[in-house]
mmCIF file of C-alpha atoms and ligand atoms in Angstrom:
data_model
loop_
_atom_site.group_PDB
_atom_site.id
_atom_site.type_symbol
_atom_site.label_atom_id
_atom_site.label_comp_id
_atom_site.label_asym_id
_atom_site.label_seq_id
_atom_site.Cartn_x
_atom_site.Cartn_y
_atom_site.Cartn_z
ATOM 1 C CA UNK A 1 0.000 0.000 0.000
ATOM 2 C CA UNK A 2 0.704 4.137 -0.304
ATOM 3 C CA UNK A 3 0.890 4.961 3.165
ATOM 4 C CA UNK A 4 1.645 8.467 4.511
ATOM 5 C CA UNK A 5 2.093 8.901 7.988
ATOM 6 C CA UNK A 6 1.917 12.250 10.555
ATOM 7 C CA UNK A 7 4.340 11.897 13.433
ATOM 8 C CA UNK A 8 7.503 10.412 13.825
ATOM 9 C CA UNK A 9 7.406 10.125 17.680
ATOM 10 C CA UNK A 10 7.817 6.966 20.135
ATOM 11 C CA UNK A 11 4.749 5.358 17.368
ATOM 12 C CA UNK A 12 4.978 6.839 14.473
ATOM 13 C CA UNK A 13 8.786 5.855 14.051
ATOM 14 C CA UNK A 14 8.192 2.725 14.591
ATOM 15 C CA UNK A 15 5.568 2.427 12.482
ATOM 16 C CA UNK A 16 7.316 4.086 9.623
ATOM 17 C CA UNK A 17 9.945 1.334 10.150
ATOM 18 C CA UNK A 18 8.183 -1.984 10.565
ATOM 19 C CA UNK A 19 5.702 -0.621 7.449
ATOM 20 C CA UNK A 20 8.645 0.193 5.184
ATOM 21 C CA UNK A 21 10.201 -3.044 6.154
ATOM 22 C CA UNK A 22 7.604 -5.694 5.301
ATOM 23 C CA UNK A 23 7.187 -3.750 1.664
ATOM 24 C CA UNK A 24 4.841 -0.662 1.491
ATOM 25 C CA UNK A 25 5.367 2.770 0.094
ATOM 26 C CA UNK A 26 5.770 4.999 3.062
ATOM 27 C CA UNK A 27 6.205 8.575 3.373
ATOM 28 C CA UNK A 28 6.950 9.671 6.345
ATOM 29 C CA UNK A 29 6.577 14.472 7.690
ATOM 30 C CA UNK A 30 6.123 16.210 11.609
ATOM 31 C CA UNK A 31 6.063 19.463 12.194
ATOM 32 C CA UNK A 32 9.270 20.608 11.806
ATOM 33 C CA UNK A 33 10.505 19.700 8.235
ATOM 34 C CA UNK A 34 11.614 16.293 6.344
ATOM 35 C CA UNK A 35 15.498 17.078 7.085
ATOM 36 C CA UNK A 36 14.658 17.010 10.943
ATOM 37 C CA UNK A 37 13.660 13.283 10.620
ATOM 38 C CA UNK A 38 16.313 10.769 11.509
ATOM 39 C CA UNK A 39 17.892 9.019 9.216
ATOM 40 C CA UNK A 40 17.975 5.117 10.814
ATOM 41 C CA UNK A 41 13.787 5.774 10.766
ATOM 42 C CA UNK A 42 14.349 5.912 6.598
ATOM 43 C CA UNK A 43 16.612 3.272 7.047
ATOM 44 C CA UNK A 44 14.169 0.429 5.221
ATOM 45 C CA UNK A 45 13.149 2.880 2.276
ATOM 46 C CA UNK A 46 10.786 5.212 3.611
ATOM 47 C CA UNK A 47 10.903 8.869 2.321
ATOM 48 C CA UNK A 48 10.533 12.304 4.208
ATOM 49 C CA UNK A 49 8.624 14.811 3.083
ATOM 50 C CA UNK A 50 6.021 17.433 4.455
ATOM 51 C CA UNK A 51 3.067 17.253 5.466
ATOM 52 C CA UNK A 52 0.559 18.088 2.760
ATOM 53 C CA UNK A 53 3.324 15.739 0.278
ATOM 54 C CA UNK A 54 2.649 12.864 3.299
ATOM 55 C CA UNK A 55 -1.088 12.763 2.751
ATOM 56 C CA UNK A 56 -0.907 13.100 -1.308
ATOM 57 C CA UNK A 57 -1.438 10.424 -3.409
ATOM 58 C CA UNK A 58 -2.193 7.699 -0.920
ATOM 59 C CA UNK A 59 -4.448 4.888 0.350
ATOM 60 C CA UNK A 60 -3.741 5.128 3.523
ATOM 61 C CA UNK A 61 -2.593 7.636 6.004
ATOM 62 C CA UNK A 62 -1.642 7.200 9.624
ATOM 63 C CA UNK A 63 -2.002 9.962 12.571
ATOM 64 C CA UNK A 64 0.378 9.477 15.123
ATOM 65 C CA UNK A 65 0.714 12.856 16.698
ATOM 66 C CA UNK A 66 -0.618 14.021 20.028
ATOM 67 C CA UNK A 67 -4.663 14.401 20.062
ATOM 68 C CA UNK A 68 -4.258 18.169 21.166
ATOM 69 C CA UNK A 69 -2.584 18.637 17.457
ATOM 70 C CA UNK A 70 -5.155 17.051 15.044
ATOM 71 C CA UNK A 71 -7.055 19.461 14.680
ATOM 72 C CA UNK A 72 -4.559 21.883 13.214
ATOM 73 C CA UNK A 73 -4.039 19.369 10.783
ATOM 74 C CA UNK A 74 -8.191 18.526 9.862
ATOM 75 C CA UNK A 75 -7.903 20.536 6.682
ATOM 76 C CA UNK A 76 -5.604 18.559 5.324
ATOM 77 C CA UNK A 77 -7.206 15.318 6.199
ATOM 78 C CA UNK A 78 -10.875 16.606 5.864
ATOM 79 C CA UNK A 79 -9.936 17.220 2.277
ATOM 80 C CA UNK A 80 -8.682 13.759 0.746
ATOM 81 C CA UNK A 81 -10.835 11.268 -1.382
ATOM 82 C CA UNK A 82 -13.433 9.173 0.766
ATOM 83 C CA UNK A 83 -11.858 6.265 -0.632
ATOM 84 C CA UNK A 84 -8.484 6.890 1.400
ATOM 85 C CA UNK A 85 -8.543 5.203 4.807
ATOM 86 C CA UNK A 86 -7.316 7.331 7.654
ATOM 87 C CA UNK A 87 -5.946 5.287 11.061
ATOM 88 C CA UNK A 88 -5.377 7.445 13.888
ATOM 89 C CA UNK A 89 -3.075 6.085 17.432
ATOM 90 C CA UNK A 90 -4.251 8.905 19.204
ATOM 91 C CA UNK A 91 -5.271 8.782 23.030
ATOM 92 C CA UNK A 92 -6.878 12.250 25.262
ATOM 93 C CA UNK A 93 -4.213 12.063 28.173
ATOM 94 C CA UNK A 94 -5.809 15.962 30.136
ATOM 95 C CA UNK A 95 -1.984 16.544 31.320
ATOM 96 C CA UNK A 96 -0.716 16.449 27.822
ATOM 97 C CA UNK A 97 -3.456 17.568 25.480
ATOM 98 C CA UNK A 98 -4.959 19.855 27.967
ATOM 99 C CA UNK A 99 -9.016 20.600 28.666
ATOM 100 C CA UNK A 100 -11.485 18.685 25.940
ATOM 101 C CA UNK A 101 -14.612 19.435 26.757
ATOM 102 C CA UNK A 102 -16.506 17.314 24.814
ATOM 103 C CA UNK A 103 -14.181 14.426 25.532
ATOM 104 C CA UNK A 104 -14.115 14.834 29.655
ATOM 105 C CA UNK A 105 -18.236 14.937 29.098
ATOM 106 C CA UNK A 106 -18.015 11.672 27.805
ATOM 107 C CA UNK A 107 -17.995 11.416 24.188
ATOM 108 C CA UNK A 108 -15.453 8.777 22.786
ATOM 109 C CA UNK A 109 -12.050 9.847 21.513
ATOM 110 C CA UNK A 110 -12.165 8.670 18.168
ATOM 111 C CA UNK A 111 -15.678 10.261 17.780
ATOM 112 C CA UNK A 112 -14.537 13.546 18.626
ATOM 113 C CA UNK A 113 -11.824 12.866 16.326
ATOM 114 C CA UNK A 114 -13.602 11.926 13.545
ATOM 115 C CA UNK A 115 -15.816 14.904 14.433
ATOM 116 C CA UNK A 116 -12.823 17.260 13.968
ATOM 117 C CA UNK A 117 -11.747 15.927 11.078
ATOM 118 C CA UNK A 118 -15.170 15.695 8.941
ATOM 119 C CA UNK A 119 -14.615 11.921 7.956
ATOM 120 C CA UNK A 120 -14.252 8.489 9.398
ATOM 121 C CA UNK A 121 -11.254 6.846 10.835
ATOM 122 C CA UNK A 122 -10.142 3.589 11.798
ATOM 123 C CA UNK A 123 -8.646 3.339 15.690
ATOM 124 C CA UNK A 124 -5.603 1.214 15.979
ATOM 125 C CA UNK A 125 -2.354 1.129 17.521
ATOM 126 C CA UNK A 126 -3.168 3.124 20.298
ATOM 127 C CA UNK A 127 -3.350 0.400 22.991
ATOM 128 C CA UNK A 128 0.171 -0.591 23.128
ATOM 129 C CA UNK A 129 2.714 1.042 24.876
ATOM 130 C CA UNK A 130 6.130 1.847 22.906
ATOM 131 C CA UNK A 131 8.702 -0.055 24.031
ATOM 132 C CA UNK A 132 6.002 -2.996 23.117
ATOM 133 C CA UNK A 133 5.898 -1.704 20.378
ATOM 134 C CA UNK A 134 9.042 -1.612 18.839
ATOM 135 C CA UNK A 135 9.956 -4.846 20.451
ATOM 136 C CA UNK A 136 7.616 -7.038 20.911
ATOM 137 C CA UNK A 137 5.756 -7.932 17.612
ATOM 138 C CA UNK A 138 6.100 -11.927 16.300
ATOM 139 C CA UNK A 139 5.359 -13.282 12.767
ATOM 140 C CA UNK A 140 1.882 -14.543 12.626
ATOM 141 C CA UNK A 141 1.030 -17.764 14.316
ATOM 142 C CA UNK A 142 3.790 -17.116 17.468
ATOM 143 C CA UNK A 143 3.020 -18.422 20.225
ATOM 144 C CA UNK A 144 1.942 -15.642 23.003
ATOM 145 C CA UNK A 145 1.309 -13.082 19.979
ATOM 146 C CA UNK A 146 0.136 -10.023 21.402
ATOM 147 C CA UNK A 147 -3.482 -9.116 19.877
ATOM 148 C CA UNK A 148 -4.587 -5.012 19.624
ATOM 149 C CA UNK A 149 -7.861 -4.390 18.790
ATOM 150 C CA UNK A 150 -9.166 -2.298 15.422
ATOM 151 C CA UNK A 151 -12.280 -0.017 15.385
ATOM 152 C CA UNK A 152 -13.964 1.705 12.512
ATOM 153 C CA UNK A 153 -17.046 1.757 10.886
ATOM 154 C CA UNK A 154 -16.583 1.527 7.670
ATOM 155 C CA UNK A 155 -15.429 -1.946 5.815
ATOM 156 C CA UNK A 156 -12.915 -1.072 4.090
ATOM 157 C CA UNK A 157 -11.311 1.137 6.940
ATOM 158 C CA UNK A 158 -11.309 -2.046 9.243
ATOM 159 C CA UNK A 159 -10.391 -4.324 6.705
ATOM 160 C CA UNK A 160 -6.583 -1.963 5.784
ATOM 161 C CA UNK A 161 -6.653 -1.233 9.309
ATOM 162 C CA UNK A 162 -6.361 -4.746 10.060
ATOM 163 C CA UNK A 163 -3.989 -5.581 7.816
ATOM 164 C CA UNK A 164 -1.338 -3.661 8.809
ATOM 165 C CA UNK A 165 -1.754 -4.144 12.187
ATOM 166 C CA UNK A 166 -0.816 -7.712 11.519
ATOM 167 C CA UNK A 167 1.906 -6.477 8.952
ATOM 168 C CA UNK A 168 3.325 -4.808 12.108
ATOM 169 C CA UNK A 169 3.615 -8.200 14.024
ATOM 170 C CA UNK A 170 0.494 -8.136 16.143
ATOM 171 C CA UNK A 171 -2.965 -10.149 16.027
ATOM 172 C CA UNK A 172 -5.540 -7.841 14.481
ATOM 173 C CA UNK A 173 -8.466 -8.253 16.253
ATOM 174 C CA UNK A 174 -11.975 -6.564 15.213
ATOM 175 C CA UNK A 175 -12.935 -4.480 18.313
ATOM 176 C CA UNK A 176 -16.488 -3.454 16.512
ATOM 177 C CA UNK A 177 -17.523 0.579 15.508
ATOM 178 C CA UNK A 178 -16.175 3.742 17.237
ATOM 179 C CA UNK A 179 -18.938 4.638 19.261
ATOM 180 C CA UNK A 180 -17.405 0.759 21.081
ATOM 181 C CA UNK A 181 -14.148 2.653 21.074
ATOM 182 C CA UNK A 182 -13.873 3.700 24.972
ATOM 183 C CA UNK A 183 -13.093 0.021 25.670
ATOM 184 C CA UNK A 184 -9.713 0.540 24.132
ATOM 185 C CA UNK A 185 -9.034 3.724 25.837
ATOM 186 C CA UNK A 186 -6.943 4.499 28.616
ATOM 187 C CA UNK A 187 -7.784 2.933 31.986
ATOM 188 C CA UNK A 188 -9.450 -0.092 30.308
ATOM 189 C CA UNK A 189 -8.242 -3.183 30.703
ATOM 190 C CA UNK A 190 -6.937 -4.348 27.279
ATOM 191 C CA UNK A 191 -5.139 -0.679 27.300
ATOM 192 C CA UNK A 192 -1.435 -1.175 27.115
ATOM 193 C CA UNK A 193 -1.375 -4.693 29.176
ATOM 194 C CA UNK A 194 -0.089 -6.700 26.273
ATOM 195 C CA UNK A 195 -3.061 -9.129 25.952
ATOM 196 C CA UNK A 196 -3.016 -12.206 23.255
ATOM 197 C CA UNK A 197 -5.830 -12.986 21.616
ATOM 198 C CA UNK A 198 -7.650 -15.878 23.512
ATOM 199 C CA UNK A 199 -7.267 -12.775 26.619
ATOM 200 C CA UNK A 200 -8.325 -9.907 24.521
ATOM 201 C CA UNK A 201 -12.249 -10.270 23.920
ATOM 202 C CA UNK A 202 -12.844 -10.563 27.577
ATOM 203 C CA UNK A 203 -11.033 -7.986 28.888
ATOM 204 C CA UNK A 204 -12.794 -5.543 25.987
ATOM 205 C CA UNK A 205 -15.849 -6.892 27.563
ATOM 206 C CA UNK A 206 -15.213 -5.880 31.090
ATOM 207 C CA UNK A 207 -13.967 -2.638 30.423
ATOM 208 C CA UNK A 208 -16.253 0.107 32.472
ATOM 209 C CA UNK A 209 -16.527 3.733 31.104
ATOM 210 C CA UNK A 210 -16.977 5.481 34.232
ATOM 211 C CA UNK A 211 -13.790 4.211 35.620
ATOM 212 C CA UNK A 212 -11.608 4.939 32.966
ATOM 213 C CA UNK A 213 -10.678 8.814 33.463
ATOM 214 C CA UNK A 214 -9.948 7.709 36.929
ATOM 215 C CA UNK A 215 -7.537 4.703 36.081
ATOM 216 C CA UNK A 216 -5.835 6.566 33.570
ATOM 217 C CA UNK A 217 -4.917 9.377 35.558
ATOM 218 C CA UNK A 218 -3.611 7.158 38.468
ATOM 219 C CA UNK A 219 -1.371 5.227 35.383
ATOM 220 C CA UNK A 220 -0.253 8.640 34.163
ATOM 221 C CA UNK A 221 0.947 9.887 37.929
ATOM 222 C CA UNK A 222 2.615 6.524 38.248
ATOM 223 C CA UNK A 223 4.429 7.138 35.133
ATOM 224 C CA UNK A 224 5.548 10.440 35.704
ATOM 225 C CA UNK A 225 6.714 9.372 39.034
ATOM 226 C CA UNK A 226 9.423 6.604 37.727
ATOM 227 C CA UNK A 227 10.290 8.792 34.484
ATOM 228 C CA UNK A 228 10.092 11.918 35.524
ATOM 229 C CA UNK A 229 9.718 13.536 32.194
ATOM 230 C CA UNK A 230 6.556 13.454 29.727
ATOM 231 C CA UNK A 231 8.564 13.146 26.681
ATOM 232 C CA UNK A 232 9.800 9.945 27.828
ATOM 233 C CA UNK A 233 8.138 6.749 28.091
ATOM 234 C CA UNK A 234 8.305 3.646 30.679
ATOM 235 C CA UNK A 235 9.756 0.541 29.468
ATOM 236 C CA UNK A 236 7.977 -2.109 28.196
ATOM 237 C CA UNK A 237 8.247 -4.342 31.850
ATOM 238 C CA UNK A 238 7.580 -1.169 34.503
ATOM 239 C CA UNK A 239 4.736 -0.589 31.824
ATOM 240 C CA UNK A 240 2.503 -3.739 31.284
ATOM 241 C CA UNK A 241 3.198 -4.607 35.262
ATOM 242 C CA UNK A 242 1.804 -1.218 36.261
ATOM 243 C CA UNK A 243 -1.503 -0.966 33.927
ATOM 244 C CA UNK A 244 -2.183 -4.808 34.640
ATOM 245 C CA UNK A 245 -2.264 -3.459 38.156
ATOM 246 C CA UNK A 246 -4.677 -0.910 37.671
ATOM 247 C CA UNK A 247 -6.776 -1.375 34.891
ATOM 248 C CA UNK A 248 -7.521 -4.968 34.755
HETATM 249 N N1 NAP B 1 3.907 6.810 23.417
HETATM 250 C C1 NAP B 1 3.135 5.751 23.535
HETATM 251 O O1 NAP B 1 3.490 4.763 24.211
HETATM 252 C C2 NAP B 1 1.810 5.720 22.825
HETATM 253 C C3 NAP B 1 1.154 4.503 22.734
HETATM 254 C C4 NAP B 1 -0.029 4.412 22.008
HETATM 255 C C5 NAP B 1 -0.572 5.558 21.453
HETATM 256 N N2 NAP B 1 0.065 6.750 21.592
HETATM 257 C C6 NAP B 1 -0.579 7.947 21.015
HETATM 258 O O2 NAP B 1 -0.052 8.144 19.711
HETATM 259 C C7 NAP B 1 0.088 9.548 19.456
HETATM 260 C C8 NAP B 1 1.564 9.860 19.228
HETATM 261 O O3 NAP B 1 2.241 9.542 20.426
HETATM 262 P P1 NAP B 1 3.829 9.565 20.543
HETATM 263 O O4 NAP B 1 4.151 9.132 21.916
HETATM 264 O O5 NAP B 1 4.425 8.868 19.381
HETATM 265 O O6 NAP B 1 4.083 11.154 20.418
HETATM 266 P P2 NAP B 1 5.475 11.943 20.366
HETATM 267 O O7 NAP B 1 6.589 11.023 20.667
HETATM 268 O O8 NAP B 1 5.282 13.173 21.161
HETATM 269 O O9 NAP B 1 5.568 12.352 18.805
HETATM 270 C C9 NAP B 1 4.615 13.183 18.233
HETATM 271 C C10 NAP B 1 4.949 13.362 16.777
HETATM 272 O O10 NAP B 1 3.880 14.128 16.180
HETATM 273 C C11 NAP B 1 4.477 15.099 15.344
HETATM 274 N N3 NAP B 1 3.546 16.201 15.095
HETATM 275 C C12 NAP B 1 2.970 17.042 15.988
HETATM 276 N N4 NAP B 1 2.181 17.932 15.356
HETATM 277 C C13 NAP B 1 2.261 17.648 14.032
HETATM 278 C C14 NAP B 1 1.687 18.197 12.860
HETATM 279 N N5 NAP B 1 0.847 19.238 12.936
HETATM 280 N N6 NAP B 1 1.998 17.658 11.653
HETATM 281 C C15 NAP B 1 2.855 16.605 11.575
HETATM 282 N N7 NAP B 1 3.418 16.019 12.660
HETATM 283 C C16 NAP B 1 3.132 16.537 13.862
HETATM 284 C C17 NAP B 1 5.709 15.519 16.095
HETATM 285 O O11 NAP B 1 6.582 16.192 15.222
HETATM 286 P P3 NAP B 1 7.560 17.354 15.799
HETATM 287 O O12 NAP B 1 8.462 16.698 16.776
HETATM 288 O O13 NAP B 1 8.234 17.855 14.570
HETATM 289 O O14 NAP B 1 6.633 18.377 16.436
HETATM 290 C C18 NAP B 1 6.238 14.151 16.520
HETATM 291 O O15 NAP B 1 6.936 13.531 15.466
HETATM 292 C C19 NAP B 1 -0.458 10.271 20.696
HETATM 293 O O16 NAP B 1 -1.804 10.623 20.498
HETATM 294 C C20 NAP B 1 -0.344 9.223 21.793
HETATM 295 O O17 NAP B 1 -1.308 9.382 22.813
HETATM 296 C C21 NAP B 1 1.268 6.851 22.253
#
């Protein structure tokens, strides 16, 4: 596939890399300018551009930028054919992406996304930390394969959406619309606990809304505690043990 992707951050790196790898087309902009993009992120053929070149000409693009920032880029996005699917990794975290009302009322993330940027979107990616991530995805069929749910509404937005999840070395596993969405949010208990899939439909099931800001928060202040720093993220071990703990 033509894949363009936004962000080239703790995700969207490896993203860029483990899509380039395994044989697609990737382009690759942030904010600041293609020659600010490392080079060992290009290293398996992936270009960088801008961002309007990153969204031209493709069938799929990837967000992977902090929620607080997408809309600044909806004109872009709002813009491109309906055919082209549009995944999105994003997550609300209040100490990062500041006050949402709509979002801390209750609507779901994606659906305020998708609100923002005039067209549908498929949810992935954004219930594993990092350092999972980039380290712990297994050809298909491994033993202990971590699954990571996929939510759109439209067909053919699930159907891409799922298969590069799995071209990234995770289970793809069909988590139902958007408006489902919250049970792969923060706080829930499939949310960056590195689930397989035999564990992942149950803990989508037992995932309760109200709980989640609450959960989340207590994550984030445990986080910030052991790193210190909001640019950085836990490792993959303090990480899993930690949101195990609390959110399952
Ligand atoms: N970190 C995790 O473990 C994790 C896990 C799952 C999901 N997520 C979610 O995935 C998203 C990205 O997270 P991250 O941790 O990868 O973020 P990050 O490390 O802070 O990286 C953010 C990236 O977005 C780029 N960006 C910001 N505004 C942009 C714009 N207008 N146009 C193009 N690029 C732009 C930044 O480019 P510049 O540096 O040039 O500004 C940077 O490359 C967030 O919503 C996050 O909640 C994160």
């Amino acid at each position: 596939m033509k894949i363009g992707i936004l962000g080239v951050g703790h995700i969207g790196k490896t993203l860029v890399r483990k899509l380039s790898t395994v044989g697609h087309d990737v382009k690759v902009a942030n904010s600041r300018g293609p020659e600010t993009i490392e080079a060992d992120v290009l290293a398996s053929g992936a270009r960088a551009v801008t961002t309007p070149q990153a969204v031209e000409d493709v069938d799929v693009v990837i967000l992977s930028i902090p929620l607080n920032r997408l809309p600044a880029i909806a004109p872009l996005i709002t813009k491109l054919p309906a055919e082209t699917v549009v995944m999105d990794t994003s997550n609300f975290y209040p100490q990062r992406d500041g006050t949402i009302d709509a979002i801390e009322a209750g609507q779901v993330e994606s659906l305020w996304l998708a609100e923002q940027l005039g067209r549908p979107i498929a949810k992935a990616w954004n219930s594993i930390g990092s350092d999972s991530f980039a380290k712990k995805g297994t050809p298909v069929g491994s033993p202990g394969r971590i699954a990571l749910p996929v939510a759109a509404d439209r067909d053919r937005d699930r159907k891409a959406g799922m298969t590069l999840v799995e071209d990234t070395g995770f289970d793809a596993f069909d988590a139902g619309t958007l408006a489902e969405s919250w049970r792969q949010q923060p706080g829930a208990p499939c949310y960056c606990t590195d689930l397989t899939r035999e564990e992942l439909p149950a803990a989508l099931a037992a995932a309760e809304r109200a709980r989640l800001p609450k959960r989340r928060d207590l994550s984030f202040a445990a986080v910030m505690e052991r790193v210190g720093d909001g640019g950085k993220n836990p490792d993959a071990e303090f990480g899993v043990r930690l949101n195990r703990a609390l959110f399952m």
